[in-house]
PDB file of C-alpha atoms in Angstrom:
ATOM      1  CA  MET K   1      27.992  90.372  32.504  1.00  0.00           C
ATOM      2  CA  ARG K   2      26.290  87.206  33.765  1.00  0.00           C
ATOM      3  CA  ALA K   3      28.939  84.957  32.228  1.00  0.00           C
ATOM      4  CA  ALA K   4      31.685  86.747  34.147  1.00  0.00           C
ATOM      5  CA  ARG K   5      29.598  86.499  37.292  1.00  0.00           C
ATOM      6  CA  LEU K   6      29.082  82.720  36.825  1.00  0.00           C
ATOM      7  CA  ILE K   7      32.835  82.208  36.328  1.00  0.00           C
ATOM      8  CA  LYS K   8      33.498  84.223  39.431  1.00  0.00           C
ATOM      9  CA  MET K   9      31.074  82.139  41.392  1.00  0.00           C
ATOM     10  CA  VAL K  10      32.766  78.912  40.393  1.00  0.00           C
ATOM     11  CA  LEU K  11      36.202  80.379  41.366  1.00  0.00           C
ATOM     12  CA  ILE K  12      34.877  81.515  44.730  1.00  0.00           C
ATOM     13  CA  LEU K  13      33.401  78.129  45.522  1.00  0.00           C
ATOM     14  CA  GLN K  14      36.581  76.374  44.318  1.00  0.00           C
ATOM     15  CA  SER K  15      38.650  78.392  46.755  1.00  0.00           C
ATOM     16  CA  ARG K  16      36.395  77.696  49.788  1.00  0.00           C
ATOM     17  CA  PRO K  17      34.849  74.543  51.133  1.00  0.00           C
ATOM     18  CA  SER K  18      31.337  75.966  51.335  1.00  0.00           C
ATOM     19  CA  MET K  19      29.543  79.317  51.294  1.00  0.00           C
ATOM     20  CA  THR K  20      26.036  80.384  52.254  1.00  0.00           C
ATOM     21  CA  ALA K  21      23.818  82.190  49.799  1.00  0.00           C
ATOM     22  CA  ALA K  22      24.165  85.361  51.818  1.00  0.00           C
ATOM     23  CA  GLU K  23      27.971  85.205  51.653  1.00  0.00           C
ATOM     24  CA  LEU K  24      27.968  84.559  47.941  1.00  0.00           C
ATOM     25  CA  ALA K  25      25.414  87.387  47.421  1.00  0.00           C
ATOM     26  CA  ARG K  26      27.782  89.798  49.182  1.00  0.00           C
ATOM     27  CA  GLU K  27      30.802  88.618  47.221  1.00  0.00           C
ATOM     28  CA  LEU K  28      28.988  88.813  43.852  1.00  0.00           C
ATOM     29  CA  GLU K  29      27.008  91.960  44.767  1.00  0.00           C
ATOM     30  CA  VAL K  30      23.701  90.388  43.817  1.00  0.00           C
ATOM     31  CA  SER K  31      20.602  89.088  45.606  1.00  0.00           C
ATOM     32  CA  GLU K  32      20.285  85.653  47.165  1.00  0.00           C
ATOM     33  CA  ARG K  33      17.651  84.840  44.602  1.00  0.00           C
ATOM     34  CA  THR K  34      20.128  85.583  41.795  1.00  0.00           C
ATOM     35  CA  VAL K  35      22.655  83.316  43.532  1.00  0.00           C
ATOM     36  CA  ALA K  36      20.172  80.511  43.469  1.00  0.00           C
ATOM     37  CA  ARG K  37      19.422  81.055  39.797  1.00  0.00           C
ATOM     38  CA  ASP K  38      23.138  81.206  38.968  1.00  0.00           C
ATOM     39  CA  ALA K  39      23.794  77.958  40.883  1.00  0.00           C
ATOM     40  CA  GLN K  40      21.035  76.276  38.928  1.00  0.00           C
ATOM     41  CA  ALA K  41      22.474  77.523  35.617  1.00  0.00           C
ATOM     42  CA  LEU K  42      25.898  76.231  36.506  1.00  0.00           C
ATOM     43  CA  SER K  43      24.516  72.876  37.463  1.00  0.00           C
ATOM     44  CA  GLU K  44      22.685  72.599  34.122  1.00  0.00           C
ATOM     45  CA  ALA K  45      25.873  73.491  32.384  1.00  0.00           C
ATOM     46  CA  GLY K  46      27.698  70.526  33.992  1.00  0.00           C
ATOM     47  CA  VAL K  47      29.423  72.339  36.902  1.00  0.00           C
ATOM     48  CA  PRO K  48      28.797  70.187  39.994  1.00  0.00           C
ATOM     49  CA  VAL K  49      27.394  72.897  42.317  1.00  0.00           C
ATOM     50  CA  TYR K  50      25.553  71.253  45.190  1.00  0.00           C
ATOM     51  CA  ALA K  51      23.213  73.169  47.576  1.00  0.00           C
ATOM     52  CA  ASP K  52      22.977  71.976  51.174  1.00  0.00           C
ATOM     53  CA  ARG K  53      19.605  72.707  52.728  1.00  0.00           C
ATOM     54  CA  GLY K  54      18.924  74.025  56.239  1.00  0.00           C
ATOM     55  CA  ARG K  55      20.209  76.819  58.460  1.00  0.00           C
ATOM     56  CA  ALA K  56      23.793  75.590  58.246  1.00  0.00           C
ATOM     57  CA  GLY K  57      23.536  74.892  54.517  1.00  0.00           C
ATOM     58  CA  GLY K  58      25.158  76.576  51.635  1.00  0.00           C
ATOM     59  CA  TYR K  59      26.734  75.954  48.227  1.00  0.00           C
ATOM     60  CA  ARG K  60      29.778  73.896  47.429  1.00  0.00           C
ATOM     61  CA  LEU K  61      31.474  72.063  44.576  1.00  0.00           C
ATOM     62  CA  ILE K  62      31.545  68.312  44.704  1.00  0.00           C
ATOM     63  CA  GLY K  63      33.682  65.606  43.167  1.00  0.00           C
ATOM     64  CA  GLY K  64      36.980  67.558  43.528  1.00  0.00           C
ATOM     65  CA  TYR K  65      35.923  69.852  40.622  1.00  0.00           C
ATOM     66  CA  ARG K  66      38.664  72.381  39.771  1.00  0.00           C
ATOM     67  CA  THR K  67      39.208  74.884  37.016  1.00  0.00           C
ATOM     68  CA  ARG K  68      42.635  75.591  35.552  1.00  0.00           C
ATOM     69  CA  LEU K  69      44.503  78.882  35.600  1.00  0.00           C
ATOM     70  CA  THR K  70      43.970  79.422  31.898  1.00  0.00           C
ATOM     71  CA  GLY K  71      41.612  82.420  32.076  1.00  0.00           C
ATOM     72  CA  LEU K  72      44.113  84.929  33.485  1.00  0.00           C
ATOM     73  CA  ALA K  73      43.958  87.980  31.195  1.00  0.00           C
ATOM     74  CA  ARG K  74      47.038  90.063  30.561  1.00  0.00           C
ATOM     75  CA  GLY K  75      45.684  93.059  32.535  1.00  0.00           C
ATOM     76  CA  GLU K  76      44.821  90.761  35.453  1.00  0.00           C
ATOM     77  CA  ALA K  77      48.280  89.217  35.454  1.00  0.00           C
ATOM     78  CA  GLU K  78      49.926  92.676  35.401  1.00  0.00           C
ATOM     79  CA  ALA K  79      47.682  93.888  38.194  1.00  0.00           C
ATOM     80  CA  LEU K  80      48.473  90.759  40.231  1.00  0.00           C
ATOM     81  CA  PHE K  81      52.050  91.930  40.604  1.00  0.00           C
ATOM     82  CA  LEU K  82      50.816  95.188  42.104  1.00  0.00           C
ATOM     83  CA  SER K  83      48.448  93.534  44.493  1.00  0.00           C
ATOM     84  CA  GLY K  84      50.597  94.492  47.492  1.00  0.00           C
ATOM     85  CA  VAL K  85      49.746  98.168  46.884  1.00  0.00           C
ATOM     86  CA  PRO K  86      45.969  98.144  47.160  1.00  0.00           C
ATOM     87  CA  GLY K  87      45.630 101.889  47.394  1.00  0.00           C
ATOM     88  CA  ALA K  88      47.628 102.428  44.236  1.00  0.00           C
ATOM     89  CA  LEU K  89      45.594  99.846  42.401  1.00  0.00           C
ATOM     90  CA  ARG K  90      42.355 101.576  43.397  1.00  0.00           C
ATOM     91  CA  GLU K  91      43.668 104.971  42.311  1.00  0.00           C
ATOM     92  CA  MET K  92      44.767 103.668  38.889  1.00  0.00           C
ATOM     93  CA  GLY K  93      41.437 101.903  38.324  1.00  0.00           C
ATOM     94  CA  LEU K  94      42.954  98.403  38.490  1.00  0.00           C
ATOM     95  CA  GLU K  95      41.279  97.076  41.639  1.00  0.00           C
ATOM     96  CA  ASP K  96      38.750  94.873  39.832  1.00  0.00           C
ATOM     97  CA  ALA K  97      41.434  93.348  37.555  1.00  0.00           C
ATOM     98  CA  ALA K  98      43.688  92.517  40.598  1.00  0.00           C
ATOM     99  CA  SER K  99      40.730  91.045  42.530  1.00  0.00           C
ATOM    100  CA  ALA K 100      39.888  88.791  39.628  1.00  0.00           C
ATOM    101  CA  ALA K 101      43.519  87.731  39.208  1.00  0.00           C
ATOM    102  CA  ARG K 102      43.927  86.910  42.851  1.00  0.00           C
ATOM    103  CA  LEU K 103      40.706  84.881  42.811  1.00  0.00           C
ATOM    104  CA  LYS K 104      41.831  82.859  39.801  1.00  0.00           C
ATOM    105  CA  VAL K 105      45.253  82.144  41.375  1.00  0.00           C
ATOM    106  CA  SER K 106      43.650  81.193  44.656  1.00  0.00           C
ATOM    107  CA  ALA K 107      41.214  78.827  42.877  1.00  0.00           C
ATOM    108  CA  ALA K 108      44.139  77.076  41.079  1.00  0.00           C
ATOM    109  CA  LEU K 109      46.165  76.478  44.205  1.00  0.00           C
ATOM    110  CA  LEU K 110      46.069  73.328  46.273  1.00  0.00           C
ATOM    111  CA  PRO K 111      43.570  73.416  49.095  1.00  0.00           C
ATOM    112  CA  SER K 112      46.340  73.599  51.668  1.00  0.00           C
ATOM    113  CA  LEU K 113      47.685  76.824  50.072  1.00  0.00           C
ATOM    114  CA  ARG K 114      44.466  78.738  49.414  1.00  0.00           C
ATOM    115  CA  ASP K 115      44.771  80.836  52.555  1.00  0.00           C
ATOM    116  CA  ALA K 116      48.152  82.150  51.411  1.00  0.00           C
ATOM    117  CA  SER K 117      46.829  85.450  50.236  1.00  0.00           C
ATOM    118  CA  ARG K 118      44.953  86.042  53.488  1.00  0.00           C
ATOM    119  CA  THR K 119      47.875  85.092  55.705  1.00  0.00           C
ATOM    120  CA  ALA K 120      50.260  87.310  53.701  1.00  0.00           C
ATOM    121  CA  ALA K 121      47.876  90.273  53.819  1.00  0.00           C
ATOM    122  CA  GLN K 122      47.621  89.910  57.638  1.00  0.00           C
ATOM    123  CA  ARG K 123      51.456  90.069  57.924  1.00  0.00           C
ATOM    124  CA  PHE K 124      52.530  92.686  55.356  1.00  0.00           C
ATOM    125  CA  HIS K 125      50.926  95.953  54.340  1.00  0.00           C
ATOM    126  CA  LEU K 126      52.235  98.946  52.460  1.00  0.00           C
ATOM    127  CA  ASP K 127      50.973 102.417  53.416  1.00  0.00           C
ATOM    128  CA  ALA K 128      52.673 104.754  50.891  1.00  0.00           C
ATOM    129  CA  PRO K 129      51.567 108.348  51.858  1.00  0.00           C
ATOM    130  CA  ASN K 130      53.375 110.399  54.494  1.00  0.00           C
ATOM    131  CA  TRP K 131      52.027 110.901  57.999  1.00  0.00           C
ATOM    132  CA  PHE K 132      49.628 113.736  58.594  1.00  0.00           C
ATOM    133  CA  THR K 133      48.694 114.176  54.931  1.00  0.00           C
ATOM    134  CA  GLU K 134      45.392 113.714  53.224  1.00  0.00           C
ATOM    135  CA  PRO K 135      46.199 111.602  50.143  1.00  0.00           C
ATOM    136  CA  LYS K 136      44.145 112.479  47.061  1.00  0.00           C
ATOM    137  CA  ALA K 137      44.466 110.640  43.774  1.00  0.00           C
ATOM    138  CA  PRO K 138      44.799 112.962  40.744  1.00  0.00           C
ATOM    139  CA  GLU K 139      41.639 112.976  38.701  1.00  0.00           C
ATOM    140  CA  LEU K 140      43.589 112.208  35.486  1.00  0.00           C
ATOM    141  CA  LEU K 141      45.599 109.272  36.956  1.00  0.00           C
ATOM    142  CA  PRO K 142      43.420 106.460  35.453  1.00  0.00           C
ATOM    143  CA  ALA K 143      43.804 108.023  31.989  1.00  0.00           C
ATOM    144  CA  VAL K 144      47.550 108.223  32.356  1.00  0.00           C
ATOM    145  CA  ALA K 145      47.724 104.699  33.719  1.00  0.00           C
ATOM    146  CA  ASP K 146      45.734 103.371  30.710  1.00  0.00           C
ATOM    147  CA  ALA K 147      48.266 105.007  28.377  1.00  0.00           C
ATOM    148  CA  VAL K 148      51.174 103.578  30.330  1.00  0.00           C
ATOM    149  CA  TRP K 149      49.798 100.077  30.139  1.00  0.00           C
ATOM    150  CA  ASP K 150      48.972 100.254  26.424  1.00  0.00           C
ATOM    151  CA  ASP K 151      52.074 102.221  25.325  1.00  0.00           C
ATOM    152  CA  ARG K 152      49.926 105.016  23.840  1.00  0.00           C
ATOM    153  CA  ARG K 153      50.983 108.537  23.087  1.00  0.00           C
ATOM    154  CA  VAL K 154      49.048 111.273  24.908  1.00  0.00           C
ATOM    155  CA  THR K 155      48.700 114.979  24.533  1.00  0.00           C
ATOM    156  CA  ALA K 156      48.964 116.466  28.030  1.00  0.00           C
ATOM    157  CA  ARG K 157      48.381 119.952  29.336  1.00  0.00           C
ATOM    158  CA  TYR K 158      50.001 120.782  32.600  1.00  0.00           C
ATOM    159  CA  ARG K 159      50.692 123.770  34.898  1.00  0.00           C
ATOM    160  CA  SER K 160      54.260 124.984  34.860  1.00  0.00           C
ATOM    161  CA  ARG K 161      55.641 127.899  36.983  1.00  0.00           C
ATOM    162  CA  GLU K 162      54.922 130.427  34.235  1.00  0.00           C
ATOM    163  CA  ALA K 163      51.898 129.131  32.365  1.00  0.00           C
ATOM    164  CA  GLU K 164      49.978 126.120  31.083  1.00  0.00           C
ATOM    165  CA  VAL K 165      51.969 124.064  28.588  1.00  0.00           C
ATOM    166  CA  GLU K 166      50.949 121.368  26.145  1.00  0.00           C
ATOM    167  CA  ARG K 167      53.257 118.440  25.287  1.00  0.00           C
ATOM    168  CA  GLU K 168      52.914 115.181  23.297  1.00  0.00           C
ATOM    169  CA  LEU K 169      54.286 112.500  25.574  1.00  0.00           C
ATOM    170  CA  GLU K 170      55.124 108.824  25.424  1.00  0.00           C
ATOM    171  CA  PRO K 171      54.384 107.703  29.027  1.00  0.00           C
ATOM    172  CA  TYR K 172      56.809 104.965  30.063  1.00  0.00           C
ATOM    173  CA  GLY K 173      55.970 104.486  33.724  1.00  0.00           C
ATOM    174  CA  LEU K 174      54.289 105.621  36.907  1.00  0.00           C
ATOM    175  CA  VAL K 175      55.969 106.295  40.254  1.00  0.00           C
ATOM    176  CA  LEU K 176      54.205 106.787  43.597  1.00  0.00           C
ATOM    177  CA  LYS K 177      56.465 108.776  45.908  1.00  0.00           C
ATOM    178  CA  ALA K 178      55.334 109.714  49.353  1.00  0.00           C
ATOM    179  CA  GLY K 179      51.695 109.813  48.276  1.00  0.00           C
ATOM    180  CA  VAL K 180      52.407 111.860  45.080  1.00  0.00           C
ATOM    181  CA  TRP K 181      52.035 110.328  41.630  1.00  0.00           C
ATOM    182  CA  TYR K 182      54.606 111.034  38.842  1.00  0.00           C
ATOM    183  CA  VAL K 183      54.791 109.844  35.256  1.00  0.00           C
ATOM    184  CA  CYS K 184      58.164 109.252  33.585  1.00  0.00           C
ATOM    185  CA  ALA K 185      57.671 110.016  29.959  1.00  0.00           C
ATOM    186  CA  ARG K 186      59.598 110.676  26.712  1.00  0.00           C
ATOM    187  CA  VAL K 187      58.777 113.953  25.043  1.00  0.00           C
ATOM    188  CA  ALA K 188      57.785 113.213  21.419  1.00  0.00           C
ATOM    189  CA  GLU K 189      59.532 116.356  20.239  1.00  0.00           C
ATOM    190  CA  GLY K 190      63.222 115.944  21.013  1.00  0.00           C
ATOM    191  CA  GLY K 191      63.076 112.445  22.590  1.00  0.00           C
ATOM    192  CA  SER K 192      64.197 113.481  26.046  1.00  0.00           C
ATOM    193  CA  PHE K 193      62.871 111.711  29.123  1.00  0.00           C
ATOM    194  CA  ARG K 194      61.261 113.886  31.801  1.00  0.00           C
ATOM    195  CA  VAL K 195      59.309 113.518  35.023  1.00  0.00           C
ATOM    196  CA  TYR K 196      55.854 115.155  35.471  1.00  0.00           C
ATOM    197  CA  ARG K 197      53.653 115.428  38.569  1.00  0.00           C
ATOM    198  CA  ILE K 198      50.217 114.098  37.500  1.00  0.00           C
ATOM    199  CA  ASP K 199      48.315 116.381  39.859  1.00  0.00           C
ATOM    200  CA  ARG K 200      49.552 119.284  37.695  1.00  0.00           C
ATOM    201  CA  PHE K 201      47.965 117.895  34.525  1.00  0.00           C
ATOM    202  CA  THR K 202      44.806 119.770  33.487  1.00  0.00           C
ATOM    203  CA  ALA K 203      43.968 117.597  30.467  1.00  0.00           C
ATOM    204  CA  VAL K 204      45.156 114.253  28.986  1.00  0.00           C
ATOM    205  CA  THR K 205      44.012 113.065  25.572  1.00  0.00           C
ATOM    206  CA  GLU K 206      45.096 109.794  23.969  1.00  0.00           C
ATOM    207  CA  SER K 207      46.182 110.170  20.390  1.00  0.00           C
ATOM    208  CA  GLY K 208      45.340 106.600  19.578  1.00  0.00           C
ATOM    209  CA  ASP K 209      48.874 105.993  18.305  1.00  0.00           C
ATOM    210  CA  ARG K 210      51.106 103.413  20.048  1.00  0.00           C
ATOM    211  CA  PHE K 211      54.746 104.114  20.515  1.00  0.00           C
ATOM    212  CA  GLU K 212      57.670 101.676  20.476  1.00  0.00           C
ATOM    213  CA  ARG K 213      59.294 101.404  23.888  1.00  0.00           C
ATOM    214  CA  ASP K 214      62.989 101.739  24.274  1.00  0.00           C
ATOM    215  CA  GLU K 215      63.833  98.290  25.684  1.00  0.00           C
ATOM    216  CA  GLY K 216      66.871  99.780  27.407  1.00  0.00           C
ATOM    217  CA  PHE K 217      64.764 102.094  29.596  1.00  0.00           C
ATOM    218  CA  ASP K 218      64.985 101.081  33.280  1.00  0.00           C
ATOM    219  CA  LEU K 219      62.271 102.729  35.283  1.00  0.00           C
ATOM    220  CA  PRO K 220      63.711 102.143  38.775  1.00  0.00           C
ATOM    221  CA  GLY K 221      67.179 103.220  37.660  1.00  0.00           C
ATOM    222  CA  PHE K 222      65.838 106.260  35.857  1.00  0.00           C
ATOM    223  CA  TRP K 223      63.737 107.365  38.806  1.00  0.00           C
ATOM    224  CA  GLU K 224      66.633 106.846  41.311  1.00  0.00           C
ATOM    225  CA  GLU K 225      68.928 109.031  39.115  1.00  0.00           C
ATOM    226  CA  ARG K 226      66.370 111.795  38.595  1.00  0.00           C
ATOM    227  CA  ALA K 227      65.350 111.796  42.241  1.00  0.00           C
ATOM    228  CA  GLU K 228      68.933 112.268  43.316  1.00  0.00           C
ATOM    229  CA  GLN K 229      69.403 115.052  40.743  1.00  0.00           C
ATOM    230  CA  PHE K 230      66.279 116.782  41.991  1.00  0.00           C
ATOM    231  CA  ALA K 231      67.282 116.566  45.611  1.00  0.00           C
ATOM    232  CA  ARG K 232      70.651 118.122  44.881  1.00  0.00           C
ATOM    233  CA  SER K 233      69.321 120.749  42.463  1.00  0.00           C
ATOM    234  CA  ILE K 234      67.209 122.404  45.128  1.00  0.00           C
ATOM    235  CA  LEU K 235      70.104 122.712  47.528  1.00  0.00           C
ATOM    236  CA  ARG K 236      71.287 126.054  46.226  1.00  0.00           C
ATOM    237  CA  ALA K 237      72.600 127.677  49.469  1.00  0.00           C
ATOM    238  CA  GLU K 238      74.965 126.829  52.270  1.00  0.00           C
ATOM    239  CA  VAL K 239      74.977 127.356  55.996  1.00  0.00           C
ATOM    240  CA  VAL K 240      77.656 126.788  58.629  1.00  0.00           C
ATOM    241  CA  VAL K 241      76.523 125.417  61.959  1.00  0.00           C
ATOM    242  CA  ARG K 242      77.981 124.060  65.181  1.00  0.00           C
ATOM    243  CA  LEU K 243      76.310 120.919  66.451  1.00  0.00           C
ATOM    244  CA  SER K 244      76.346 119.224  69.859  1.00  0.00           C
ATOM    245  CA  GLU K 245      76.650 115.488  70.029  1.00  0.00           C
ATOM    246  CA  ASP K 246      72.861 115.218  70.142  1.00  0.00           C
ATOM    247  CA  GLY K 247      72.610 117.672  67.254  1.00  0.00           C
ATOM    248  CA  VAL K 248      74.909 115.519  65.137  1.00  0.00           C
ATOM    249  CA  ARG K 249      72.654 112.536  65.809  1.00  0.00           C
ATOM    250  CA  ARG K 250      69.489 114.415  64.977  1.00  0.00           C
ATOM    251  CA  LEU K 251      70.687 116.385  61.908  1.00  0.00           C
ATOM    252  CA  PRO K 252      69.794 113.698  59.270  1.00  0.00           C
ATOM    253  CA  TYR K 253      66.217 113.729  60.582  1.00  0.00           C
ATOM    254  CA  ALA K 254      65.969 117.549  60.322  1.00  0.00           C
ATOM    255  CA  VAL K 255      67.388 118.116  56.808  1.00  0.00           C
ATOM    256  CA  ASP K 256      67.985 116.090  53.621  1.00  0.00           C
ATOM    257  CA  PRO K 257      69.542 112.851  55.020  1.00  0.00           C
ATOM    258  CA  ALA K 258      72.064 112.301  52.233  1.00  0.00           C
ATOM    259  CA  SER K 259      73.266 115.899  52.407  1.00  0.00           C
ATOM    260  CA  ALA K 260      73.578 115.732  56.192  1.00  0.00           C
ATOM    261  CA  ARG K 261      75.618 112.508  56.086  1.00  0.00           C
ATOM    262  CA  GLU K 262      78.014 113.937  53.509  1.00  0.00           C
ATOM    263  CA  ALA K 263      78.401 117.192  55.436  1.00  0.00           C
ATOM    264  CA  LEU K 264      79.058 115.322  58.704  1.00  0.00           C
ATOM    265  CA  ALA K 265      81.602 113.040  56.967  1.00  0.00           C
ATOM    266  CA  ALA K 266      83.478 116.097  55.698  1.00  0.00           C
ATOM    267  CA  ALA K 267      83.481 117.856  59.107  1.00  0.00           C
ATOM    268  CA  GLY K 268      86.575 118.136  61.282  1.00  0.00           C
ATOM    269  CA  ALA K 269      87.049 116.931  64.828  1.00  0.00           C
ATOM    270  CA  PRO K 270      84.853 118.247  67.671  1.00  0.00           C
ATOM    271  CA  ASP K 271      86.080 121.434  69.433  1.00  0.00           C
ATOM    272  CA  GLU K 272      86.845 121.769  73.123  1.00  0.00           C
ATOM    273  CA  GLU K 273      83.145 121.942  73.906  1.00  0.00           C
ATOM    274  CA  GLY K 274      82.455 118.702  71.927  1.00  0.00           C
ATOM    275  CA  ARG K 275      80.699 120.563  69.147  1.00  0.00           C
ATOM    276  CA  VAL K 276      81.247 119.850  65.453  1.00  0.00           C
ATOM    277  CA  THR K 277      81.338 122.586  62.815  1.00  0.00           C
ATOM    278  CA  VAL K 278      79.510 121.608  59.615  1.00  0.00           C
ATOM    279  CA  THR K 279      79.015 123.274  56.190  1.00  0.00           C
ATOM    280  CA  LEU K 280      75.554 122.123  55.134  1.00  0.00           C
ATOM    281  CA  PRO K 281      73.859 122.600  51.698  1.00  0.00           C
ATOM    282  CA  VAL K 282      70.238 123.732  52.058  1.00  0.00           C
ATOM    283  CA  GLU K 283      67.406 124.796  49.762  1.00  0.00           C
ATOM    284  CA  SER K 284      67.205 128.381  51.019  1.00  0.00           C
ATOM    285  CA  GLU K 285      67.737 130.417  54.180  1.00  0.00           C
ATOM    286  CA  LYS K 286      64.016 130.320  54.897  1.00  0.00           C
ATOM    287  CA  VAL K 287      63.915 126.586  54.565  1.00  0.00           C
ATOM    288  CA  ALA K 288      67.010 126.138  56.657  1.00  0.00           C
ATOM    289  CA  HIS K 289      65.488 128.266  59.399  1.00  0.00           C
ATOM    290  CA  ALA K 290      62.436 126.082  59.569  1.00  0.00           C
ATOM    291  CA  GLN K 291      64.422 122.865  59.505  1.00  0.00           C
ATOM    292  CA  LEU K 292      67.200 123.722  61.924  1.00  0.00           C
ATOM    293  CA  ALA K 293      64.791 125.339  64.422  1.00  0.00           C
ATOM    294  CA  GLY K 294      63.681 121.854  65.307  1.00  0.00           C
ATOM    295  CA  LEU K 295      67.134 121.110  66.774  1.00  0.00           C
ATOM    296  CA  GLY K 296      66.777 123.894  69.384  1.00  0.00           C
ATOM    297  CA  PRO K 297      69.900 124.498  71.482  1.00  0.00           C
ATOM    298  CA  GLU K 298      71.673 121.535  69.834  1.00  0.00           C
ATOM    299  CA  VAL K 299      72.549 123.759  66.864  1.00  0.00           C
ATOM    300  CA  GLU K 300      74.322 127.171  66.625  1.00  0.00           C
ATOM    301  CA  VAL K 301      74.226 128.948  63.275  1.00  0.00           C
ATOM    302  CA  LEU K 302      77.572 130.599  62.416  1.00  0.00           C
ATOM    303  CA  ALA K 303      76.877 131.752  58.849  1.00  0.00           C
ATOM    304  CA  PRO K 304      75.294 133.428  56.990  1.00  0.00           C
ATOM    305  CA  GLU K 305      74.875 136.332  59.379  1.00  0.00           C
ATOM    306  CA  SER K 306      71.261 136.893  58.271  1.00  0.00           C
ATOM    307  CA  LEU K 307      70.282 133.399  59.283  1.00  0.00           C
ATOM    308  CA  ARG K 308      72.109 133.797  62.647  1.00  0.00           C
ATOM    309  CA  ALA K 309      70.074 136.965  63.160  1.00  0.00           C
ATOM    310  CA  ARG K 310      66.899 134.998  62.675  1.00  0.00           C
ATOM    311  CA  PHE K 311      67.854 132.553  65.369  1.00  0.00           C
ATOM    312  CA  THR K 312      69.034 135.387  67.620  1.00  0.00           C
ATOM    313  CA  ASP K 313      65.580 136.973  67.251  1.00  0.00           C
ATOM    314  CA  ASP K 314      63.964 133.603  68.029  1.00  0.00           C
ATOM    315  CA  ALA K 315      66.006 133.310  71.217  1.00  0.00           C
ATOM    316  CA  ILE K 316      65.074 136.801  72.394  1.00  0.00           C
ATOM    317  CA  ARG K 317      61.366 136.206  71.750  1.00  0.00           C
ATOM    318  CA  LEU K 318      61.516 132.842  73.508  1.00  0.00           C
ATOM    319  CA  GLY K 319      63.229 134.426  76.484  1.00  0.00           C
ATOM    320  CA  ARG K 320      60.464 137.032  76.712  1.00  0.00           C
ATOM    321  CA  LEU K 321      57.814 134.433  76.290  1.00  0.00           C
ATOM    322  CA  TYR K 322      59.124 132.248  79.060  1.00  0.00           C
ATOM    323  CA  GLY K 323      60.074 135.151  81.348  1.00  0.00           C
ATOM    324  CA  THR K 324      63.886 134.795  81.298  1.00  0.00           C
TER     325      THR K 324
END
């Protein structure tokens, strides 16, 4: 524990001209007295740590002392490539590894480049979850992430629609979609690849056995294909609507964008009132009612009749509510 702290102290001092004892204590999460003892230990070991006395004093390395980037562990290197997604790192339990990796890279850079990580962080930030949601990391996410990193088989229990099911899985990769974590895994029995929501897992146990990855598996390509299949699979119904010019513009924001664009591309020319008739795939009548209601008078439902009746009822109730 102390050896790791001493290395971290050297890397911190190497990346900055000077630091006070209080600043180092905060970075290392120790007391200022411990900082003084660690600085003394480093000095005795031949690391040129110099302590400036006085109110403006602090600790610094002298003589152009620099370490090399030879201590970067595999886990730290892998975490470094995810460092632009701090929330995801924290949820997977990789925050410490990424922090250590960034520190080692910063220490190895030329002095003129050491502020690169800070300047980049002030210019680019990724916030994955949707608006107006309370993101919550699945409790079993770190266990699944460990298995993904180490190519280890797991036995997972998860909630399906009917009951709780147990499967032996070979977890290939993790995907964070709109604040929801998924694992893309090969089912040991049968060898098919599937996608599971991790928040539906009730138990995850590592078997201890490692599996041999299929080198032809492409996680981004697999996810894109499955995501498109899923989006289309839930669109099991159709509605026919007339849209105003403003309704045409707003439709992709009210329903599935890809389906809206395809439906609009297949539509005919506007009628004498400038409205376009569109046949639109939807998940269900209930969902279509909720989605299309947001378009207000810019949409008229033509079919099915039951959905048109819902909007007719809405119009009557609104008229009564507003006194017209």
